[in-house]
CSV table of C-alpha atoms in Angstrom, one decimal:
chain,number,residue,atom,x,y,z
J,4,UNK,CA,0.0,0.0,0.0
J,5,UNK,CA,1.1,3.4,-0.8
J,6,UNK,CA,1.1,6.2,1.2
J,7,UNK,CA,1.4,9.4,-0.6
J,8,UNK,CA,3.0,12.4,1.1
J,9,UNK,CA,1.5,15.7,1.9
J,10,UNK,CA,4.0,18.7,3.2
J,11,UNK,CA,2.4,18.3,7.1
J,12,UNK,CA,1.4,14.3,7.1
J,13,UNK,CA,-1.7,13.0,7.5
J,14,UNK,CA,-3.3,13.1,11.5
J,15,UNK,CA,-3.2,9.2,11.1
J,16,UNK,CA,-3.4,6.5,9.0
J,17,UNK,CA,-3.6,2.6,9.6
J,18,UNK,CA,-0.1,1.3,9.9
J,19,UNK,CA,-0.6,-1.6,7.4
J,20,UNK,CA,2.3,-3.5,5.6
J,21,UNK,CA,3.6,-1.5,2.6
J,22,UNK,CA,4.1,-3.7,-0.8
J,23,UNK,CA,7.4,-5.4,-0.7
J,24,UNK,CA,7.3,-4.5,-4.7
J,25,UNK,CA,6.2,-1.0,-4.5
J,26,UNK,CA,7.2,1.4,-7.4
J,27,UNK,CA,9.4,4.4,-7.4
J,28,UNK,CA,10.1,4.1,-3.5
J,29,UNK,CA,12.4,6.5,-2.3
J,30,UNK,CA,14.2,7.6,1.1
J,31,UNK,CA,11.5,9.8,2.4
J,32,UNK,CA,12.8,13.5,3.8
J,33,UNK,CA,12.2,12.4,7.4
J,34,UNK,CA,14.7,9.4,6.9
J,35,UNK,CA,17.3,11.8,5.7
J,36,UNK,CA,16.9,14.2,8.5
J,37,UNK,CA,17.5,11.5,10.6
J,38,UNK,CA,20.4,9.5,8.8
J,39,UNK,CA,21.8,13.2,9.3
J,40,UNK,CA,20.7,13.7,12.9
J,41,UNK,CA,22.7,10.2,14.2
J,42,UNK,CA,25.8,11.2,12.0
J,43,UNK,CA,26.2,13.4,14.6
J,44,UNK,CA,26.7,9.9,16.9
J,45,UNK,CA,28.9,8.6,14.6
J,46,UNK,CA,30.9,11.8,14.5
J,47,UNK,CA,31.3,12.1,18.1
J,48,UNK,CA,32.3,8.0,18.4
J,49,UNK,CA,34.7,8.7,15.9
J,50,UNK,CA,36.5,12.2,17.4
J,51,UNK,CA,36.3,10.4,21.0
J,52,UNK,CA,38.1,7.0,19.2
J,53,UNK,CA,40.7,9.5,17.6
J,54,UNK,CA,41.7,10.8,20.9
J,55,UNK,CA,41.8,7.1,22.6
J,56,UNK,CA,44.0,6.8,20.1
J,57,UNK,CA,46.3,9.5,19.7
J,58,UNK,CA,46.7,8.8,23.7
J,59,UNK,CA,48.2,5.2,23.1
J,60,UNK,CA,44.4,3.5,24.5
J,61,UNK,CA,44.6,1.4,21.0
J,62,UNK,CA,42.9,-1.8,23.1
J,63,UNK,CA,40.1,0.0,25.2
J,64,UNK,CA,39.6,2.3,22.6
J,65,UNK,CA,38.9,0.0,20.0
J,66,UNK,CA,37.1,-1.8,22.3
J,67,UNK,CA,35.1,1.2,23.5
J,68,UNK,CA,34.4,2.7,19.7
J,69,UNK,CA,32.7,-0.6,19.1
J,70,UNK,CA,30.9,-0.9,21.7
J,71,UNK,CA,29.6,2.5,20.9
J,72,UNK,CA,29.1,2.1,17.2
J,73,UNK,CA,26.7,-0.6,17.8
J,74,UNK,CA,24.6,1.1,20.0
J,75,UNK,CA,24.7,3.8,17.3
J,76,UNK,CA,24.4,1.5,14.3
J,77,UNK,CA,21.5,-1.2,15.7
J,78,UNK,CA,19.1,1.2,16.4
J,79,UNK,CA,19.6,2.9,12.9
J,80,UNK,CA,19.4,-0.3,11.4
J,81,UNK,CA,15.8,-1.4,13.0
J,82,UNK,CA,14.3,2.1,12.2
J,83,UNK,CA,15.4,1.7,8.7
J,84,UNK,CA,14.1,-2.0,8.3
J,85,UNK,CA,11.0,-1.1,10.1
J,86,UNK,CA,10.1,1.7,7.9
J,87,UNK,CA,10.6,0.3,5.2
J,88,UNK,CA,7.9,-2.0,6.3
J,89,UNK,CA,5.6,0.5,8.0
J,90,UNK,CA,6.1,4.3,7.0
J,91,UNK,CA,3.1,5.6,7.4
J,92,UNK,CA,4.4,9.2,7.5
J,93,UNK,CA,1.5,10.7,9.4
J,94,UNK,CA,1.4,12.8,12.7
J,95,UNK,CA,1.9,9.5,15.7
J,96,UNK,CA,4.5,8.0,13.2
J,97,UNK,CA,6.5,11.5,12.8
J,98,UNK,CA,6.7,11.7,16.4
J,99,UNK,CA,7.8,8.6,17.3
J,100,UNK,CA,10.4,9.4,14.9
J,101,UNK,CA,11.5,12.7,16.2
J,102,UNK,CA,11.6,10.9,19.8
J,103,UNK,CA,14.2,8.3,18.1
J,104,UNK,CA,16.7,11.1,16.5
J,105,UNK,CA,16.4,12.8,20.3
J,106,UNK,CA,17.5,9.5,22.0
J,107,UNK,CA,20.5,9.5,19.0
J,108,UNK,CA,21.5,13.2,20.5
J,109,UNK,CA,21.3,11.4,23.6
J,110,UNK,CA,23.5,9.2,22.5
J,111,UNK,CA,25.8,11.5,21.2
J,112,UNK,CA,26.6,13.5,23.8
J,113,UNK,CA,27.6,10.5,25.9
J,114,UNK,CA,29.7,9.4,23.2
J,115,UNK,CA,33.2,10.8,24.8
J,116,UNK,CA,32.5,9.4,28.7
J,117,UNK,CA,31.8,6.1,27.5
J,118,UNK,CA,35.2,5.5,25.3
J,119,UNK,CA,37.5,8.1,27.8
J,120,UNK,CA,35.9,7.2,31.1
J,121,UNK,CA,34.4,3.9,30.6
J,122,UNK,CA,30.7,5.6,31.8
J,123,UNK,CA,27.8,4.2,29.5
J,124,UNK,CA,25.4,6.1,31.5
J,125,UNK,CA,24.4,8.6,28.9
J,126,UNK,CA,24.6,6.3,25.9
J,127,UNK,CA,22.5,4.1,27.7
J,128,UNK,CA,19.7,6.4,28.4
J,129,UNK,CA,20.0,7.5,24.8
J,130,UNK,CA,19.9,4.2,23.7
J,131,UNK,CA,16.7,2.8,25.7
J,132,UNK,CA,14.7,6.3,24.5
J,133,UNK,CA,15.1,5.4,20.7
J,134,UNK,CA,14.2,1.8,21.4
J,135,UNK,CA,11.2,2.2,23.7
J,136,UNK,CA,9.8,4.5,20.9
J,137,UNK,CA,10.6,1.8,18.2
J,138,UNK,CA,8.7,-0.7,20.7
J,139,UNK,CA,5.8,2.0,20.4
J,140,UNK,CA,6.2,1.8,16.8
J,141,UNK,CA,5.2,-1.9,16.4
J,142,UNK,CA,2.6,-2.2,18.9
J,143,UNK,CA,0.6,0.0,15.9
J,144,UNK,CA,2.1,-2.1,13.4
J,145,UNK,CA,0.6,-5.0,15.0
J,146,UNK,CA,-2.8,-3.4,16.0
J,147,UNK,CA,-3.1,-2.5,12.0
J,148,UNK,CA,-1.7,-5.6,10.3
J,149,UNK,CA,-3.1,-8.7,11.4
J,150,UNK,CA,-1.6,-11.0,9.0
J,151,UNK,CA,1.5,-10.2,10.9
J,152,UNK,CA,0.6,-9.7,14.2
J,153,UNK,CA,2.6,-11.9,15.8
J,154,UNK,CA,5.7,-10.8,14.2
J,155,UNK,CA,5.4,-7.6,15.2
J,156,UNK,CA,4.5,-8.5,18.9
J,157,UNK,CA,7.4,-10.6,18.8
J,158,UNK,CA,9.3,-7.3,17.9
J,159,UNK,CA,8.1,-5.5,20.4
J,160,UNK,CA,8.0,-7.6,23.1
J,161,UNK,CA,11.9,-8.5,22.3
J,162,UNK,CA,12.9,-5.4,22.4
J,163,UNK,CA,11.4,-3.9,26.0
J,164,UNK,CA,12.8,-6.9,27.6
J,165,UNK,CA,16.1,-6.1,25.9
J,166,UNK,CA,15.6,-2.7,27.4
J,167,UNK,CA,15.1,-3.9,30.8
J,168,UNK,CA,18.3,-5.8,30.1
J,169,UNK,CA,20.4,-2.8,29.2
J,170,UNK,CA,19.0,-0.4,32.4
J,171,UNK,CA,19.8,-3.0,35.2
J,172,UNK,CA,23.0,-3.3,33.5
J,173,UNK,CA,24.3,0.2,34.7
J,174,UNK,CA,23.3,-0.9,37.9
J,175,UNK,CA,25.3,-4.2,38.6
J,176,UNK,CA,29.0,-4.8,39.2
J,177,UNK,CA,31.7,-2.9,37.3
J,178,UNK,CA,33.4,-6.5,36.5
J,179,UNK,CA,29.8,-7.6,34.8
J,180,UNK,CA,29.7,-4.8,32.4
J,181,UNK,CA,31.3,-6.1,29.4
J,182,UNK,CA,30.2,-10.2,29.9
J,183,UNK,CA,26.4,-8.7,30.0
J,184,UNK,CA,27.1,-5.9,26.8
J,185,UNK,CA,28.3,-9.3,24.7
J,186,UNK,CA,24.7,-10.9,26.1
J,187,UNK,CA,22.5,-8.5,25.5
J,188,UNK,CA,24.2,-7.8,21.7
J,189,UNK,CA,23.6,-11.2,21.0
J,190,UNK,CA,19.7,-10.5,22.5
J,191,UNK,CA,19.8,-7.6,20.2
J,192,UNK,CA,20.3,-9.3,16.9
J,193,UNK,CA,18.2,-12.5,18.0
J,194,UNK,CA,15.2,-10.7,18.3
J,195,UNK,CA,14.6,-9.9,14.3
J,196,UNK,CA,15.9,-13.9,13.6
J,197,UNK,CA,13.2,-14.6,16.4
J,198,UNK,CA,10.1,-12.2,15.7
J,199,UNK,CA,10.4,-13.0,11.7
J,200,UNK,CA,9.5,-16.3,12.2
J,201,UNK,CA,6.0,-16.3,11.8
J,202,UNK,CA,5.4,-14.4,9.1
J,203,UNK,CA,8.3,-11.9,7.3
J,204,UNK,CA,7.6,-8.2,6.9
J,205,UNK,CA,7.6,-6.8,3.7
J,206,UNK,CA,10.5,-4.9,3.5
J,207,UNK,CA,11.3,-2.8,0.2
J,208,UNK,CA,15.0,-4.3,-1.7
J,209,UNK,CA,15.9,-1.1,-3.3
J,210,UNK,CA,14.6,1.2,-0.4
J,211,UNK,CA,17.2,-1.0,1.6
J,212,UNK,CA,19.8,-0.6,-0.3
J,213,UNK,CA,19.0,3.4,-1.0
J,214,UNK,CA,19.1,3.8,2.4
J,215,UNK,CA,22.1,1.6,3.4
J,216,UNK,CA,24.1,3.9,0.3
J,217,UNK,CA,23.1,6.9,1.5
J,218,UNK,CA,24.5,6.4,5.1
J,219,UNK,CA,27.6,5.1,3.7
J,220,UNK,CA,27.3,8.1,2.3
J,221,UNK,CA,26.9,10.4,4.8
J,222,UNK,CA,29.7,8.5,7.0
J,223,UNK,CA,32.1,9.1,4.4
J,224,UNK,CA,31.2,12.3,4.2
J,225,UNK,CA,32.0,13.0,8.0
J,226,UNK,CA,35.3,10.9,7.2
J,227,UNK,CA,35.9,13.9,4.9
J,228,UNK,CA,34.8,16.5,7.7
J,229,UNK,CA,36.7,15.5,10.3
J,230,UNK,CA,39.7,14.5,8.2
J,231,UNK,CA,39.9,18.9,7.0
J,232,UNK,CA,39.2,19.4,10.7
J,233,UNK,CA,42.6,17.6,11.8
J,234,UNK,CA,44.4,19.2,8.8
J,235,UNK,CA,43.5,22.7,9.8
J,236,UNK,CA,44.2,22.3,13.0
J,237,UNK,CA,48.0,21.2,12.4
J,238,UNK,CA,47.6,24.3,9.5
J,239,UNK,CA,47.2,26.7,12.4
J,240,UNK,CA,50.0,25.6,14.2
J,241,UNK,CA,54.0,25.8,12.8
J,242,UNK,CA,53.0,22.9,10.5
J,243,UNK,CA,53.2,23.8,6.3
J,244,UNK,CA,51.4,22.0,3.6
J,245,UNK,CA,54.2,20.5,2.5
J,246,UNK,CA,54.1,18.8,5.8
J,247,UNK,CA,50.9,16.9,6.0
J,248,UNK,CA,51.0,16.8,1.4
J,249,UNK,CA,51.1,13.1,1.1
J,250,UNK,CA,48.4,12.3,4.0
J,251,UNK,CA,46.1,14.5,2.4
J,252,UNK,CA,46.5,13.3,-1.1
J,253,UNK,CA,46.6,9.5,0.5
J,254,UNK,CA,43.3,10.6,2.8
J,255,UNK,CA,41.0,12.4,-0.4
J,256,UNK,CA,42.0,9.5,-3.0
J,257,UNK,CA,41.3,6.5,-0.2
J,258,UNK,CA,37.8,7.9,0.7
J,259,UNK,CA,37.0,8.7,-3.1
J,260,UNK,CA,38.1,5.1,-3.8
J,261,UNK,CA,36.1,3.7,-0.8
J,262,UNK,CA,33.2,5.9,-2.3
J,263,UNK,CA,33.4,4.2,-6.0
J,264,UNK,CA,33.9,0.5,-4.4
J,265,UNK,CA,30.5,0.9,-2.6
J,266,UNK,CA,28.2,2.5,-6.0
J,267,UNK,CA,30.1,0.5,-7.9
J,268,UNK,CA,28.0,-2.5,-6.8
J,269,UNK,CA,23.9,-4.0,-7.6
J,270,UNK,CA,22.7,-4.2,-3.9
J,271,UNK,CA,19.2,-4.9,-4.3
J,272,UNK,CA,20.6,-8.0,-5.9
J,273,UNK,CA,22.2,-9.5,-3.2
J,274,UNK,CA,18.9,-9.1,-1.0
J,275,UNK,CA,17.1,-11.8,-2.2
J,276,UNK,CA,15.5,-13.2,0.8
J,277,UNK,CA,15.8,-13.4,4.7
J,278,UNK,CA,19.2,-14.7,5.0
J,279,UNK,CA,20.3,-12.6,2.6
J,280,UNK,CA,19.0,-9.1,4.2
J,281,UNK,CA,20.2,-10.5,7.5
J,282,UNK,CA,23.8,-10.8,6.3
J,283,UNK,CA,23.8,-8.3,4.6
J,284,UNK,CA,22.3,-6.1,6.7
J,285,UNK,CA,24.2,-6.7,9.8
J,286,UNK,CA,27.7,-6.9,7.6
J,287,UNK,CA,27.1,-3.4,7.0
J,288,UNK,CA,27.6,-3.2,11.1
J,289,UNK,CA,32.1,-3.3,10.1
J,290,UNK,CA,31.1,-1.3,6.7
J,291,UNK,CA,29.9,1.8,8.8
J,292,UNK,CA,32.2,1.5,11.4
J,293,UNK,CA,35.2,0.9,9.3
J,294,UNK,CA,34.3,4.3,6.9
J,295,UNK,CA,33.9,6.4,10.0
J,296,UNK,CA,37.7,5.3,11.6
J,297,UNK,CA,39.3,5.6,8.3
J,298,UNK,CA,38.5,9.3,9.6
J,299,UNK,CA,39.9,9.3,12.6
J,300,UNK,CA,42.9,7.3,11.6
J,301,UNK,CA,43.8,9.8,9.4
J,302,UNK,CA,43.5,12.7,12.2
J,303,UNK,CA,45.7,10.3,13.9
J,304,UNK,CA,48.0,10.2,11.1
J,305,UNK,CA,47.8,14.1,10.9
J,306,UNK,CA,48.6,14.1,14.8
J,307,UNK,CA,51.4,12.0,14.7
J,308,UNK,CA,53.1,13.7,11.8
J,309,UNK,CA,53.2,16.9,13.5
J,310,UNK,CA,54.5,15.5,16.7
J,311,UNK,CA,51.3,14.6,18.5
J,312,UNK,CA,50.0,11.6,20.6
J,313,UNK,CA,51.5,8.7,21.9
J,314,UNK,CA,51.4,5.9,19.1
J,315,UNK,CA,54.3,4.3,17.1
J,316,UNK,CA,54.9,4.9,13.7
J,317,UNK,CA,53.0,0.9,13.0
J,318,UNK,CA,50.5,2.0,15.0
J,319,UNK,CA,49.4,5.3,14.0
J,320,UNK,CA,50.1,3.4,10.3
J,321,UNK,CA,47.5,1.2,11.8
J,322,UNK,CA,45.3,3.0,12.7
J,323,UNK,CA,44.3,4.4,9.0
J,324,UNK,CA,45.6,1.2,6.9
J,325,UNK,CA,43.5,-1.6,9.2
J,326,UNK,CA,39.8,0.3,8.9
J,327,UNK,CA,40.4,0.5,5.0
J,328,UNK,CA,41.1,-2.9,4.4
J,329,UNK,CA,37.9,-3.9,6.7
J,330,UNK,CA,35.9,-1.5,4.8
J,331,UNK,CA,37.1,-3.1,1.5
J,332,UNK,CA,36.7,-6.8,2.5
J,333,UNK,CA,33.3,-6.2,4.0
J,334,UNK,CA,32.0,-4.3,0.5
J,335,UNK,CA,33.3,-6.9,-1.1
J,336,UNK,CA,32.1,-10.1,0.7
J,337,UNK,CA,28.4,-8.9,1.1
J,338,UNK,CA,28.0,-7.8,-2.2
J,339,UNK,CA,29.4,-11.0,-3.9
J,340,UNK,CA,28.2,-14.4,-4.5
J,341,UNK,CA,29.9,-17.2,-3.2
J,342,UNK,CA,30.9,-18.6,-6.7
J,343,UNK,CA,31.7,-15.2,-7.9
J,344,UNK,CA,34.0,-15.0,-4.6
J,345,UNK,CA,35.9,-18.3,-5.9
J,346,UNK,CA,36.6,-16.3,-9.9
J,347,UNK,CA,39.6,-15.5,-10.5
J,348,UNK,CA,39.3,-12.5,-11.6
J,349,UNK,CA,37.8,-11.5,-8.0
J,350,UNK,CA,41.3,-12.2,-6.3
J,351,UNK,CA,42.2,-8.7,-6.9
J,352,UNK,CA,40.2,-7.6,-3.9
J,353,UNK,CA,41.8,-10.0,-1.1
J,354,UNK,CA,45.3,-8.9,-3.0
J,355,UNK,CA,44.3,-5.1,-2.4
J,356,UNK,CA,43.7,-5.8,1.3
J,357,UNK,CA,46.7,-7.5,1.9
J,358,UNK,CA,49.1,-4.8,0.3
J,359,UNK,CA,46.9,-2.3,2.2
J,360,UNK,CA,47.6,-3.9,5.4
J,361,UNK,CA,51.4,-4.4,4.4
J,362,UNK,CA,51.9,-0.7,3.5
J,363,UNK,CA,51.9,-0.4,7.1
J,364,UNK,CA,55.2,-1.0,7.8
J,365,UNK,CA,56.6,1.1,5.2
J,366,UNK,CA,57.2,4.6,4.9
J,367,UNK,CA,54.2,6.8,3.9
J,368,UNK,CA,51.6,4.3,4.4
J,369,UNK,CA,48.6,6.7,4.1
J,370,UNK,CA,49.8,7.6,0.7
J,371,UNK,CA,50.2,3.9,-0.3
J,372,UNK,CA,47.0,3.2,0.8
J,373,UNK,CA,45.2,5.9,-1.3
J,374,UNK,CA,47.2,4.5,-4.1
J,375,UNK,CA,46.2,1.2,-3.6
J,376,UNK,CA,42.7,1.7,-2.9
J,377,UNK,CA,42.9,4.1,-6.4
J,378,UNK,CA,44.6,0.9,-8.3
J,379,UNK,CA,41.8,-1.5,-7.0
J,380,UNK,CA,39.0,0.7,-8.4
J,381,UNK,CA,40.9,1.0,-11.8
J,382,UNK,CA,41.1,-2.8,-11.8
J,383,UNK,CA,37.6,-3.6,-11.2
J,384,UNK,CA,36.4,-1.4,-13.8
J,385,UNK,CA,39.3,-3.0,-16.2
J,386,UNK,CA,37.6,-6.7,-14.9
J,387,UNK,CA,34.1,-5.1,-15.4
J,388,UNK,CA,35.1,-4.1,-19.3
J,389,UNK,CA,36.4,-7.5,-19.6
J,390,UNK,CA,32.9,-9.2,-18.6
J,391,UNK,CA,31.2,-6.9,-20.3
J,392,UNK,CA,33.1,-8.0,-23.9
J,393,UNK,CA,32.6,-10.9,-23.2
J,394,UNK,CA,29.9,-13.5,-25.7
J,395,UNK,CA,27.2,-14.3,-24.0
J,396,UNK,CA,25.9,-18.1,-23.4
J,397,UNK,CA,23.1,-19.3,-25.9
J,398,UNK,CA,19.9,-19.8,-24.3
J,399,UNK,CA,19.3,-22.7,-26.9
């Protein structure tokens, strides 16, 4: 079913299932305001990682970013399924809406005290507001679509008990905090594996994968922000151009490479069922995390090249060349078949990743990387020619 939009919403509209095959569905202007509201999580996840490590926390602040990201990330990723589902776009559905992006600034401003100081406090609270107001959101799925009822029940049910999970957490044992975060993840992700099982909502393949691009998007967009942030700083101290020349040049042609891997592949392709989305949709968990630290590894980079922070040369090397090669593998596993994974000509990616994580113990690895990453693109589009010159099989 379609639901038109007027410039105020309608006051309210049944919340029944939207048509899995609907035409010329497009990422609404309310899910762009708030793919651009929780960027402002991601940003401050990423600034707070950069400073872990520029300090030399490389363990607890990898551990802490993901922690973070996933809090950040999850809860992006179930609005996005759901409303694919169940946009209704009038007044109660707007609302509940606005109440999830205020939970994300929530989230956000907790964002340093949970990877500095180990305090998930804020986050927490951020957290539990955007998923008690997705809980709301399926109780009037399920009141409106009775074929699947008990799917969204399921849904909602999961995810309050989750929530209960998540506040008494903040209130047990230091020494519990990370053996229950591990649990209740795993609760997290069970609970769409659990609540599908009776009947599978009819979520929209292209409107997916519109909406997975554009936050790819958008994250490697703040890659880019942050990236000119760290440059000008070190520009307004004693440091020239000629200083920071090869990070930047490495930096703008990794993330313009990382850009053109990603749209250079057929996503709604690859979401072909349940399984499928579920891979691929929770893959995309190391595939946002990985494009917002290329950012702050290169601020890292910038930092240590102007005699800043407390890293090694491997380690601030690391710190850029490690979150590229993730980003690569994980674009290039989900959006690949499993014989096209075992072609030849598909080799080229693994290769990629393993120079990129062997230009980090050489000199100039940012540069290297960007190379790379530049080289990779020019191959696939040399291996896509290729294919595309290629006779095709006769159908008799």
């Amino acid at each position: 079913m379609s639901h038109p939009q007027s410039a105020f919403g309608a006051w309210h509209r049944p919340m029944v299932a939207r048509l899995a095959g609907e035409e010329h569905r497009t990422a609404t202007a309310l899910e762009l305001f708030f793919d651009l509201c929780f960027v402002t999580a991601v940003a401050q996840a990423s600034a707070a990682f950069e400073h872990e490590l520029a300090e030399g926390h490389v363990a607890d602040g990898v551990l802490g970013y993901a922690m973070v990201f996933f809090a950040i990330w999850w809860a992006w990723m179930n609005f996005t399924w759901f409303a694919s589902a169940y946009d209704t776009d009038d007044v109660p559905y707007r609302l509940l809406t606005l109440v999830q992006i205020t939970g994300a600034l929530i989230l956000a401003a907790g964002a340093a005290d949970a990877l500095e100081h180990d305090d998930f406090t804020v986050i927490t609270w951020g957290y539990v507001v955007m998923r008690l107001a997705m809980v709301t959101q399926w109780l009037r799925a399920a009141r409106s679509d009775p074929a699947r009822r008990r799917s969204c029940l399921r849904y909602a049910i999961g995810i309050l008990v989750v929530q209960i999970g998540w506040v008494a957490r903040l209130a047990l044992p230091e020494d519990w905090g990370l053996p229950l975060f591990a649990l209740l993840v795993v609760a997290e992700i069970a609970v769409p594996v659990w609540a599908e099982s009776p009947a599978k909502t009819t979520w929209h393949p292209h409107h997916i994968a519109e909406r997975y691009g554009l936050f790819t998007l958008i994250v490697l967009g703040e890659t880019i922000t942050a990236a000119t942030a760290a440059v000008r700083t070190a520009l307004d101290g004693e440091t020239g151009i000629g200083d920071i020349a090869t990070l930047v040049v490495g930096g703008v042609l990794t993330v313009f490479s990382l850009w053109w891997l990603y749209f250079s592949q057929n996503a709604p392709q690859r979401l072909t069922g349940f399984r499928a989305a579920i891979l691929w949709g929770y893959g995309h968990y190391a595939v946002f995390a990985s494009a917002a630290a290329v950012g702050a590894g290169l601020a890292v980079n910038v930092a240590h090249r102007t005699g800043h922070g407390h890293l090694s040369d491997r380690a601030a090397a690391a710190a850029f060349t490690v979150p590229v090669a993730v980003f690569i593998t994980l674009v290039w596993l989900l959006h690949h078949r499993a014989e096209e994974l075992r072609s030849r000509n598909d080799l080229i990616h693994p290769v990629a990743v393993l120079a990129v994580l062997a230009v980090t113990f050489t000199p100039g690895p940012v540069l290297a990387t960007g190379l790379l990453a530049a080289a990779l693109v020019a191959a696939t589009l040399l291996v896509a020619a290729g294919a595309e010159g290629e006779p095709q099989p006769s159908r008799n």
